[in-house]
Amino acid sequence: MTDTATLTFPDGQTIQLPVVVGTENEHAVDISRLRADTGYITLDDSYTNTGSCESAITFIDGEKGILRYRGYPIEEIAAHCSFIETAQLLIWGELPTPEQRGRFTSLLTENSSLPEDFRRHFAGFPAHAHPMSILSAMINALQSYDLPGLVIDDDDEFERVAAALISKVRTIAAAAYKSSIGEPITYPRYDLRYVENFLHMMFSRPYRDYVPSAEATSALNLFLLLHADHEQNCSTSTVRMVASGQANMYASIAAGVCALWGPLHGGANQAVMEMLTMIRDSGMSTADYLAKVKDRTAGIRLMGFGHRVYKTFDPRAKIMKELCHKLLDKPGMSDPMFDIAMRLEEAALSDDYFLSRNLYPNVDFYSGLILKAAGIPFNMFTVLFAIGRTPGWLANWREMRHDPGGRIARPRQIYIGPSMRNYVPMDKREGSSVVRATSKSGRILPVADAAGAPQPAKFTETTHSARLVPMPPAGGSTEGAEPYIS
Ligand code: ACO
């Protein structure tokens, strides 16, 4: 028999709501009949308590620091899988057989290059364009070159478009970088594997082939697979939201890239490195930086710390930190930013401000140091995250499209604006009065200043992290652009 929860309303009316239990004994109250039966909706700002779907792809237990792809612990995936094998697992639900692996590899290879006339679009972006802007625009543009990709409900066709996206997202990323530094775009090579091919397209020049080291290749492979999926985060929810309107895969993934960009989400990896650079260059002590974070009037956060779901530790951060030690503890490889990061972590983890709020390092805290060591410039960090997350977005896209009960995603709201009023002609309007919305739930709403302008946001697009962080050169910092793990 299904368990139920009883909800009692102010007028004494009660309703029985079914309780849904997941494979890992996660409990949810199913409210899908709530409005139809009672007229009430739920209000859950930022979706902290809302399950938006049932999914069989990724499991997270944020209290215990557990992350599993299709049931496999992330630690085992990290120890044994390649990024592409992980992508196949996420999309299809099972680890690939040798035959499935070979077939997908062929599809990736065949789909690695970009149409010749498509390559011309890169020249249309200004030199200072952020590569995330180029990436999202170009993924969306790619759909015009692949019209069958508009509707994909056939598995073979889905596999082809998924391979095209996973392969081309990497080619576009490298091309965006090459365009931004004024170098010719490098063609992919058919004899190289996924990560090596990416590094080749990033760093080879017409007169000099770049041969990546095994160490750099395996570090990037690990980075990508650790980012491959993370259940219903901001960007994946965006992909599902867009896909629910039956938008094509290219449009849905491009939307995911845009959602990932923000510094509270995937953009945090760039923001962390800008924060560490600022601390290094200003000579500020880690204690002083943490004091500014805790002071809160400066409006800055400890970037790479905190997570909506993880409340003890992020298992991906643990693996990243171990890799940092492996790479950077060698003679001649040390990076002062790693020392600063470790000092920040140590101080934060013995400080009641962070402990009482369950703030621990997340995946972005150490990942930038690995990318920097592989020669990836800061403004490409979130692009690398997007390459890694593409299989997860695709897996969620497919799961959603195969859901027989799938409907367009369309949340409701509680309206708190003015009640009905009549139009006022321009000559009858009186000066500017500040409109202050009052939240009946007691939550703080953004308040406009006297001129009606919204208060400055805590984080700005330009710094990607905090006001203390100096603005990077146009398009972001290119620090670290010379690979040194090679
Ligand atoms: N530094 C300082 N204080 C923080 C931080 C931080 N990094 N993160 C959260 N807090 C504080 C908040 O000020 C708040 O304090 P209060 O209760 O006294 O007001 C409390 O901790 C809870 O924070 P919320 O913002 O409500 O937590 P939420 O779950 O909404 O946000 C988030 C999670 C966005 C990740 C947040 O921790 C953050 O901004 N971290 C820094 C950015 C970052 O690293 N993002 C990457 C996340 S991982 C990923 O997306 C790949």
Coordinates of C-alpha atoms and ligand atoms in Angstrom, one line a residue:
M1 CA 0.0 0.0 0.0
T2 CA 1.3 3.5 -0.8
D3 CA 2.1 5.7 2.2
T4 CA 0.3 9.1 2.3
A5 CA 0.9 12.4 4.0
T6 CA -2.0 14.4 5.3
L7 CA -2.1 18.1 4.6
T8 CA -4.5 20.3 6.6
F9 CA -5.6 23.7 5.3
P10 CA -6.6 26.8 7.3
D11 CA -10.3 26.1 6.7
G12 CA -9.9 22.6 8.2
Q13 CA -10.0 20.8 4.8
T14 CA -7.5 17.9 4.6
I15 CA -6.0 16.0 1.7
Q16 CA -4.1 12.8 1.5
L17 CA -0.9 13.1 -0.6
P18 CA 0.9 10.0 -1.9
V19 CA 4.5 9.6 -0.7
V20 CA 6.9 8.5 -3.4
V21 CA 10.0 6.6 -2.4
G22 CA 13.1 6.4 -4.6
T23 CA 15.6 3.5 -5.0
E24 CA 17.8 5.0 -2.3
N25 CA 14.9 5.5 0.1
E26 CA 14.5 9.1 -0.7
H27 CA 11.0 10.3 0.3
A28 CA 8.9 12.9 -1.5
V29 CA 5.3 14.1 -1.2
D30 CA 3.6 13.9 -4.6
I31 CA 1.6 17.1 -5.0
S32 CA 0.7 16.7 -8.7
R33 CA -3.0 16.7 -7.8
L34 CA -2.8 19.5 -5.3
R35 CA -4.1 22.5 -7.3
A36 CA -6.7 20.5 -9.1
D37 CA -8.1 19.1 -5.9
T38 CA -7.7 22.1 -3.5
G39 CA -6.8 25.3 -5.5
Y40 CA -3.6 25.6 -3.6
I41 CA -0.1 25.6 -5.1
T42 CA 3.2 25.2 -3.2
L43 CA 5.8 28.0 -2.9
D44 CA 9.4 26.9 -2.9
D45 CA 11.8 29.7 -3.7
S46 CA 14.9 28.5 -5.5
Y47 CA 13.4 25.0 -5.5
T48 CA 15.3 24.0 -2.3
N49 CA 12.6 21.3 -1.5
T50 CA 11.2 20.6 -4.9
G51 CA 11.9 17.4 -6.9
S52 CA 11.3 18.4 -10.5
C53 CA 11.3 14.9 -12.0
E54 CA 12.0 11.2 -11.3
S55 CA 15.4 10.3 -12.8
A56 CA 17.5 7.1 -13.1
I57 CA 20.7 8.9 -14.1
T58 CA 22.6 10.2 -11.1
F59 CA 22.2 9.8 -7.3
I60 CA 23.6 12.3 -4.8
D61 CA 23.4 12.0 -1.0
G62 CA 24.6 15.5 0.1
E63 CA 24.7 14.6 3.8
K64 CA 27.0 11.6 3.2
G65 CA 29.0 13.0 0.3
I66 CA 27.9 10.3 -2.1
L67 CA 27.8 10.7 -5.9
R68 CA 26.9 7.8 -8.2
Y69 CA 26.4 7.7 -12.0
R70 CA 23.8 5.1 -12.9
G71 CA 24.6 3.4 -9.5
Y72 CA 28.4 3.3 -9.9
P73 CA 30.3 5.3 -7.2
I74 CA 32.1 8.3 -8.6
E75 CA 35.3 7.0 -7.0
E76 CA 35.1 3.8 -9.1
I77 CA 34.3 5.7 -12.3
A78 CA 37.2 8.1 -11.7
A79 CA 39.6 5.1 -11.1
H80 CA 38.6 3.1 -14.1
C81 CA 36.6 4.9 -16.8
S82 CA 37.5 7.3 -19.6
F83 CA 35.3 10.3 -20.1
I84 CA 33.7 8.8 -23.2
E85 CA 32.9 5.5 -21.5
T86 CA 31.3 7.6 -18.7
A87 CA 29.3 9.6 -21.3
Q88 CA 28.0 6.3 -22.7
L89 CA 27.1 5.1 -19.3
L90 CA 25.2 8.2 -18.5
I91 CA 23.3 8.4 -21.8
W92 CA 22.4 4.7 -22.2
G93 CA 22.4 3.5 -18.6
E94 CA 25.0 0.8 -18.9
L95 CA 28.8 0.7 -19.4
P96 CA 29.4 0.1 -23.1
T97 CA 30.5 -3.3 -24.5
P98 CA 33.6 -3.2 -26.7
E99 CA 31.4 -3.1 -29.8
Q100 CA 29.3 -0.2 -28.5
R101 CA 32.5 1.6 -27.4
G102 CA 34.0 1.2 -30.9
R103 CA 30.9 2.3 -32.7
F104 CA 30.6 5.4 -30.5
T105 CA 34.3 6.2 -31.0
S106 CA 33.8 6.0 -34.8
L107 CA 30.8 8.4 -34.6
L108 CA 32.8 10.8 -32.5
T109 CA 35.7 10.8 -34.9
E110 CA 33.5 11.2 -38.0
N111 CA 31.7 14.1 -36.3
S112 CA 34.7 15.9 -34.9
S113 CA 35.2 18.5 -37.6
L114 CA 33.1 21.6 -38.3
P115 CA 31.5 22.4 -41.7
E116 CA 33.8 24.7 -43.6
D117 CA 31.3 27.6 -43.9
F118 CA 30.4 27.3 -40.2
R119 CA 34.0 28.0 -39.3
R120 CA 33.7 31.5 -40.8
H121 CA 31.3 32.5 -38.0
F122 CA 34.2 32.5 -35.5
A123 CA 35.6 35.6 -37.2
G124 CA 32.4 37.5 -36.5
F125 CA 33.1 37.6 -32.8
P126 CA 35.2 40.4 -31.3
A127 CA 38.6 39.4 -30.0
H128 CA 37.5 40.1 -26.4
A129 CA 34.4 37.8 -26.6
H130 CA 34.2 35.4 -23.7
P131 CA 34.5 31.8 -25.1
M132 CA 31.3 30.8 -23.2
S133 CA 29.4 33.3 -25.3
I134 CA 31.0 31.9 -28.5
L135 CA 30.3 28.3 -27.3
S136 CA 26.6 28.8 -26.6
A137 CA 26.0 30.8 -29.9
M138 CA 27.9 28.3 -32.0
I139 CA 26.2 25.2 -30.5
N140 CA 22.8 26.8 -31.3
A141 CA 24.0 27.8 -34.8
L142 CA 25.1 24.2 -35.5
Q143 CA 21.5 23.2 -35.6
S144 CA 21.1 25.1 -38.8
Y145 CA 23.7 22.7 -40.3
D146 CA 22.0 19.6 -39.0
L147 CA 18.3 20.0 -39.6
P148 CA 17.4 16.4 -38.9
G149 CA 18.6 17.2 -35.3
L150 CA 15.3 19.1 -34.8
V151 CA 13.3 16.1 -33.6
I152 CA 15.1 13.0 -32.4
D153 CA 13.1 10.2 -31.0
D154 CA 14.9 7.4 -32.9
D155 CA 17.7 5.8 -30.9
D156 CA 20.2 5.6 -33.8
E157 CA 19.5 9.2 -34.8
F158 CA 19.8 10.3 -31.2
E159 CA 23.2 8.5 -30.9
R160 CA 24.5 10.3 -34.1
V161 CA 23.4 13.7 -32.8
A162 CA 24.7 13.0 -29.3
A163 CA 28.1 12.0 -30.7
A164 CA 28.1 15.0 -33.0
L165 CA 27.4 17.3 -30.0
I166 CA 29.9 15.7 -27.7
S167 CA 32.6 15.7 -30.4
K168 CA 31.8 19.2 -31.8
V169 CA 31.4 20.9 -28.5
R170 CA 35.1 20.2 -28.0
T171 CA 36.1 21.4 -31.5
I172 CA 34.1 24.6 -31.1
A173 CA 35.7 25.2 -27.7
A174 CA 39.2 24.9 -29.1
A175 CA 38.2 27.0 -32.2
A176 CA 36.9 29.8 -29.9
Y177 CA 40.2 29.8 -28.0
K178 CA 42.2 29.9 -31.2
S179 CA 40.1 32.8 -32.6
S180 CA 40.5 34.7 -29.4
I181 CA 44.3 34.6 -29.6
G182 CA 44.4 35.3 -33.3
E183 CA 45.7 31.9 -34.4
P184 CA 44.3 29.8 -37.2
I185 CA 41.7 27.2 -36.1
T186 CA 43.3 23.8 -35.9
Y187 CA 41.5 20.8 -37.6
P188 CA 40.8 17.7 -35.4
R189 CA 42.9 14.6 -36.1
Y190 CA 41.3 11.3 -36.8
D191 CA 44.1 9.4 -35.1
L192 CA 43.8 11.0 -31.7
R193 CA 41.5 10.1 -28.8
Y194 CA 39.0 12.6 -27.4
V195 CA 41.1 14.5 -24.8
E196 CA 44.3 14.4 -26.8
N197 CA 42.5 15.7 -29.8
F198 CA 41.2 18.6 -27.7
L199 CA 44.7 19.5 -26.5
H200 CA 46.0 19.2 -30.1
M201 CA 43.3 21.6 -31.3
M202 CA 44.1 24.0 -28.4
F203 CA 47.8 24.1 -28.6
S204 CA 49.1 22.8 -32.0
R205 CA 50.2 25.5 -34.4
P206 CA 50.5 25.3 -38.2
Y207 CA 54.2 25.0 -37.8
R208 CA 54.4 23.0 -34.6
D209 CA 52.4 20.0 -33.5
Y210 CA 51.6 19.9 -29.8
V211 CA 52.1 16.5 -28.3
P212 CA 50.3 16.3 -24.9
S213 CA 51.8 14.3 -22.1
A214 CA 50.0 11.3 -20.7
E215 CA 49.8 13.2 -17.4
A216 CA 47.9 16.2 -18.9
T217 CA 45.7 13.9 -20.9
S218 CA 44.7 11.8 -17.9
A219 CA 44.2 14.9 -15.7
L220 CA 41.8 16.4 -18.2
N221 CA 40.0 13.1 -18.7
L222 CA 39.4 13.0 -14.9
F223 CA 38.3 16.6 -14.9
L224 CA 35.7 15.9 -17.6
L225 CA 34.3 12.8 -16.2
L226 CA 33.9 14.3 -12.7
H227 CA 31.8 17.0 -14.3
A228 CA 29.8 14.7 -16.5
D229 CA 26.5 14.8 -14.6
H230 CA 25.2 16.1 -11.3
E231 CA 21.4 15.5 -11.3
Q232 CA 19.0 18.5 -11.3
N233 CA 21.5 21.4 -11.0
C234 CA 20.8 24.9 -12.5
S235 CA 22.1 24.1 -16.0
T236 CA 20.6 20.6 -16.3
S237 CA 17.3 21.8 -15.0
T238 CA 17.5 24.5 -17.7
V239 CA 18.2 21.9 -20.4
R240 CA 15.1 19.9 -19.2
M241 CA 13.0 23.0 -19.0
V242 CA 13.9 24.0 -22.6
A243 CA 13.6 20.4 -23.8
S244 CA 10.1 20.2 -22.2
G245 CA 8.9 22.6 -24.9
Q246 CA 10.2 20.1 -27.4
A247 CA 13.1 22.4 -28.4
N248 CA 15.8 20.5 -30.4
M249 CA 19.0 19.1 -28.8
Y250 CA 21.2 21.9 -30.0
A251 CA 19.0 24.7 -28.6
S252 CA 18.6 22.8 -25.3
I253 CA 22.3 22.3 -24.8
A254 CA 23.1 25.9 -25.8
A255 CA 20.7 27.0 -23.1
G256 CA 22.5 24.7 -20.6
V257 CA 25.8 26.4 -21.5
C258 CA 24.3 29.8 -20.8
A259 CA 22.9 28.6 -17.4
L260 CA 26.3 27.1 -16.5
W261 CA 28.2 30.4 -17.1
G262 CA 27.2 32.1 -13.9
P263 CA 29.7 32.4 -11.0
L264 CA 27.4 30.6 -8.6
H265 CA 27.4 27.6 -10.9
G266 CA 30.0 26.5 -13.5
G267 CA 31.5 30.0 -13.7
A268 CA 32.9 29.4 -10.2
N269 CA 36.0 27.6 -11.5
Q270 CA 37.1 30.8 -13.2
A271 CA 36.0 32.9 -10.2
V272 CA 38.1 30.7 -7.8
M273 CA 41.3 31.3 -9.9
E274 CA 40.6 35.0 -10.1
M275 CA 40.2 35.0 -6.3
L276 CA 43.4 33.1 -5.7
T277 CA 45.2 35.4 -8.2
M278 CA 44.0 38.4 -6.4
I279 CA 45.1 37.1 -3.0
R280 CA 48.5 36.2 -4.5
D281 CA 49.1 39.5 -6.3
S282 CA 47.8 41.7 -3.5
G283 CA 49.8 40.0 -0.8
M284 CA 46.6 39.8 1.3
S285 CA 46.7 37.1 3.9
T286 CA 44.1 34.3 3.8
A287 CA 42.9 35.4 7.2
D288 CA 42.2 38.9 5.9
Y289 CA 40.4 37.5 2.9
L290 CA 38.2 35.3 5.1
A291 CA 37.5 38.2 7.4
K292 CA 36.2 40.2 4.4
V293 CA 34.0 37.2 3.4
K294 CA 32.6 37.0 7.0
D295 CA 32.1 40.7 7.2
R296 CA 29.5 40.4 4.5
T297 CA 29.4 44.2 3.9
A298 CA 31.9 43.7 1.1
G299 CA 29.5 41.3 -0.6
I300 CA 32.1 38.7 -1.4
R301 CA 32.1 35.0 -0.9
L302 CA 34.7 32.3 -0.6
M303 CA 34.4 31.1 -4.2
G304 CA 34.5 27.3 -4.6
F305 CA 32.9 26.8 -1.2
G306 CA 29.4 25.8 -0.4
H307 CA 26.8 23.7 -2.2
R308 CA 23.1 23.5 -2.3
V309 CA 23.2 19.7 -1.9
Y310 CA 26.5 18.7 -0.3
K311 CA 26.5 19.5 3.4
T312 CA 29.6 17.5 4.5
F313 CA 31.9 17.2 1.6
D314 CA 31.8 17.1 -2.2
P315 CA 33.4 13.8 -3.3
R316 CA 34.6 15.4 -6.6
A317 CA 36.5 18.1 -4.6
K318 CA 38.3 15.3 -2.7
I319 CA 39.4 13.6 -5.9
M320 CA 40.5 17.0 -7.4
K321 CA 42.5 17.8 -4.4
E322 CA 44.3 14.4 -4.5
L323 CA 45.1 15.0 -8.2
C324 CA 46.5 18.5 -7.3
H325 CA 48.8 16.9 -4.9
K326 CA 49.9 14.3 -7.4
L327 CA 50.6 16.9 -10.1
L328 CA 51.9 19.8 -8.1
D329 CA 53.9 18.2 -5.3
K330 CA 56.6 17.3 -7.8
P331 CA 59.8 19.3 -7.9
G332 CA 59.5 22.2 -10.3
M333 CA 55.7 21.9 -10.5
S334 CA 54.6 23.7 -7.4
D335 CA 52.0 26.5 -7.7
P336 CA 51.7 29.1 -5.0
M337 CA 48.0 29.3 -5.7
F338 CA 47.7 25.7 -4.6
D339 CA 49.3 26.7 -1.3
I340 CA 46.9 29.6 -0.9
A341 CA 43.9 27.3 -1.7
M342 CA 45.0 24.8 0.9
R343 CA 45.5 27.6 3.5
L344 CA 42.1 29.0 2.7
E345 CA 40.5 25.6 3.1
E346 CA 42.3 24.8 6.3
A347 CA 41.3 28.2 7.9
A348 CA 37.7 28.0 6.7
L349 CA 37.3 24.5 8.0
S350 CA 38.3 25.5 11.5
D351 CA 36.1 28.6 11.4
D352 CA 32.6 28.6 12.9
Y353 CA 31.2 30.9 10.2
F354 CA 31.8 28.2 7.6
L355 CA 31.3 25.2 9.8
S356 CA 27.9 26.4 11.1
R357 CA 26.7 26.9 7.6
N358 CA 28.0 23.5 6.3
L359 CA 30.3 25.2 3.8
Y360 CA 33.0 22.9 2.4
P361 CA 35.1 23.0 -0.8
N362 CA 33.1 22.1 -3.9
V363 CA 34.3 20.7 -7.2
D364 CA 35.4 24.1 -8.4
F365 CA 37.8 24.9 -5.5
Y366 CA 40.6 22.8 -6.8
S367 CA 39.7 22.1 -10.4
G368 CA 41.1 25.3 -11.8
L369 CA 44.5 24.5 -10.5
I370 CA 44.5 21.3 -12.6
L371 CA 43.3 23.1 -15.7
K372 CA 45.9 25.8 -15.1
A373 CA 48.6 23.1 -14.9
A374 CA 47.4 21.7 -18.2
G375 CA 47.9 25.1 -19.8
I376 CA 44.2 26.0 -20.1
P377 CA 43.6 29.8 -19.8
F378 CA 41.2 31.0 -17.0
N379 CA 38.5 32.2 -19.4
M380 CA 38.3 28.6 -20.9
F381 CA 37.7 26.9 -17.5
T382 CA 33.9 27.1 -17.6
V383 CA 34.0 26.0 -21.3
L384 CA 35.8 22.9 -20.1
F385 CA 33.1 22.3 -17.5
A386 CA 30.5 22.6 -20.4
I387 CA 32.4 20.0 -22.4
G388 CA 32.3 17.7 -19.4
R389 CA 28.7 18.3 -18.6
T390 CA 27.4 17.8 -22.2
P391 CA 26.8 14.0 -21.8
G392 CA 24.8 14.6 -18.6
W393 CA 22.7 17.2 -20.4
L394 CA 22.1 14.8 -23.2
A395 CA 21.2 11.9 -20.9
N396 CA 18.7 14.2 -19.2
W397 CA 17.3 15.4 -22.5
R398 CA 16.8 11.8 -23.6
E399 CA 15.3 10.7 -20.4
M400 CA 12.8 13.6 -20.5
R401 CA 11.9 12.9 -24.1
H402 CA 11.2 9.2 -23.3
D403 CA 9.0 10.0 -20.3
P404 CA 5.6 9.0 -21.4
G405 CA 3.9 11.4 -19.0
G406 CA 6.3 14.2 -20.0
R407 CA 4.6 17.6 -20.2
I408 CA 5.9 21.1 -20.8
A409 CA 7.6 22.5 -17.6
R410 CA 5.6 25.4 -16.4
P411 CA 5.9 26.5 -12.8
R412 CA 3.4 28.8 -11.2
Q413 CA 3.9 31.9 -9.0
I414 CA 2.3 33.8 -6.2
Y415 CA 1.6 37.3 -7.6
I416 CA 2.5 40.1 -5.2
G417 CA 2.3 43.1 -7.6
P418 CA -0.4 45.8 -7.6
S419 CA -4.1 44.8 -7.8
M420 CA -6.1 45.8 -10.9
R421 CA -5.8 49.5 -11.7
N422 CA -6.6 51.7 -14.7
Y423 CA -4.3 53.3 -17.2
V424 CA -3.0 56.8 -16.3
P425 CA -2.3 59.2 -19.2
M426 CA 1.2 60.5 -19.3
D427 CA 0.3 64.1 -18.3
K428 CA -1.5 62.9 -15.2
R429 CA 1.4 60.8 -13.8
E430 CA 3.1 62.1 -10.7
G431 CA 7.0 61.9 -10.1
S432 CA 8.8 58.6 -9.6
S433 CA 7.7 56.7 -6.6
V434 CA 9.6 53.6 -5.5
V435 CA 7.7 50.4 -5.9
R436 CA 8.4 48.1 -3.0
A437 CA 7.1 44.6 -3.3
T438 CA 6.2 43.1 0.0
S439 CA 6.6 39.4 0.3
K440 CA 3.7 37.9 2.3
S441 CA 5.9 34.9 3.1
G442 CA 8.3 37.2 4.9
R443 CA 11.2 36.7 2.5
I444 CA 13.4 39.6 1.5
L445 CA 12.7 40.9 -1.9
P446 CA 15.1 43.0 -4.0
V447 CA 14.5 46.7 -3.3
A448 CA 14.9 49.5 -5.8
D449 CA 16.8 52.7 -4.9
A450 CA 15.3 56.1 -5.0
A451 CA 15.7 56.4 -8.7
G452 CA 14.1 53.0 -9.2
A453 CA 17.3 51.2 -10.1
P454 CA 17.9 47.8 -8.5
Q455 CA 20.5 47.5 -5.9
P456 CA 23.8 46.2 -7.2
A457 CA 24.0 42.4 -7.3
K458 CA 26.4 40.7 -5.0
F459 CA 28.3 39.3 -7.9
T460 CA 29.1 41.0 -11.1
E461 CA 29.5 39.6 -14.6
T462 CA 32.8 41.2 -15.1
T463 CA 34.6 40.0 -12.0
H464 CA 32.9 36.6 -12.0
S465 CA 33.4 36.4 -8.3
A466 CA 33.7 39.3 -6.0
R467 CA 34.4 43.0 -6.1
L468 CA 37.8 42.5 -4.6
V469 CA 38.8 40.5 -7.7
P470 CA 40.4 42.6 -10.4
M471 CA 38.7 42.6 -13.7
P472 CA 40.5 40.1 -16.1
P473 CA 41.6 41.3 -19.5
A474 CA 38.9 41.4 -22.1
G475 CA 37.5 37.9 -22.5
G476 CA 39.1 36.8 -19.2
S477 CA 42.6 36.2 -18.1
T478 CA 44.8 34.1 -20.3
E479 CA 47.1 33.3 -17.4
G480 CA 48.3 29.8 -17.6
A481 CA 48.0 29.6 -21.3
E482 CA 51.3 27.8 -21.7
P483 CA 50.9 24.2 -20.8
Y484 CA 53.5 22.9 -18.3
I485 CA 52.3 19.4 -17.8
S486 CA 53.9 18.1 -21.0
Ligands
ACO1 N1 31.2 32.1 1.1 C1 30.6 32.7 2.2 N2 29.4 32.5 2.6 C2 28.6 31.6 1.9 C3 29.1 30.9 0.8 C4 30.4 31.2 0.4 N3 31.0 30.5 -0.7 N4 28.2 30.1 0.3 C5 27.1 30.2 1.1 N5 27.4 31.1 2.1 C6 26.5 31.5 3.2 C7 25.4 32.4 2.8 O1 25.8 33.8 2.9 C8 24.3 32.0 3.7 O2 24.6 32.6 5.0 P1 23.3 33.1 5.9 O3 22.5 31.9 6.1 O4 24.0 33.6 7.1 O5 22.6 34.2 5.1 C9 24.5 30.5 3.9 O6 25.9 30.3 3.7 C10 23.7 29.7 2.9 O7 24.0 30.2 1.6 P2 23.0 30.2 0.4 O8 23.4 31.2 -0.6 O9 21.6 30.3 0.9 O10 23.2 28.7 -0.1 P3 22.7 28.2 -1.5 O11 22.4 26.7 -1.4 O12 21.6 29.0 -2.0 O13 23.9 28.5 -2.5 C11 26.0 28.2 -3.6 C12 24.9 27.5 -2.9 C13 25.5 29.1 -4.7 C14 26.9 27.2 -4.2 C15 26.8 29.1 -2.6 O14 27.3 28.3 -1.6 C16 27.9 29.9 -3.2 O15 27.6 31.0 -3.6 N6 29.1 29.4 -3.3 C17 30.2 30.1 -3.9 C18 30.1 29.9 -5.5 C19 30.5 28.5 -5.9 O16 31.5 28.0 -5.5 N7 29.6 28.0 -6.7 C20 29.9 26.6 -7.3 C21 28.9 25.6 -6.8 S1 29.2 24.0 -7.4 C22 28.7 24.0 -9.0 O17 27.7 24.6 -9.3 C23 29.5 23.4 -9.9

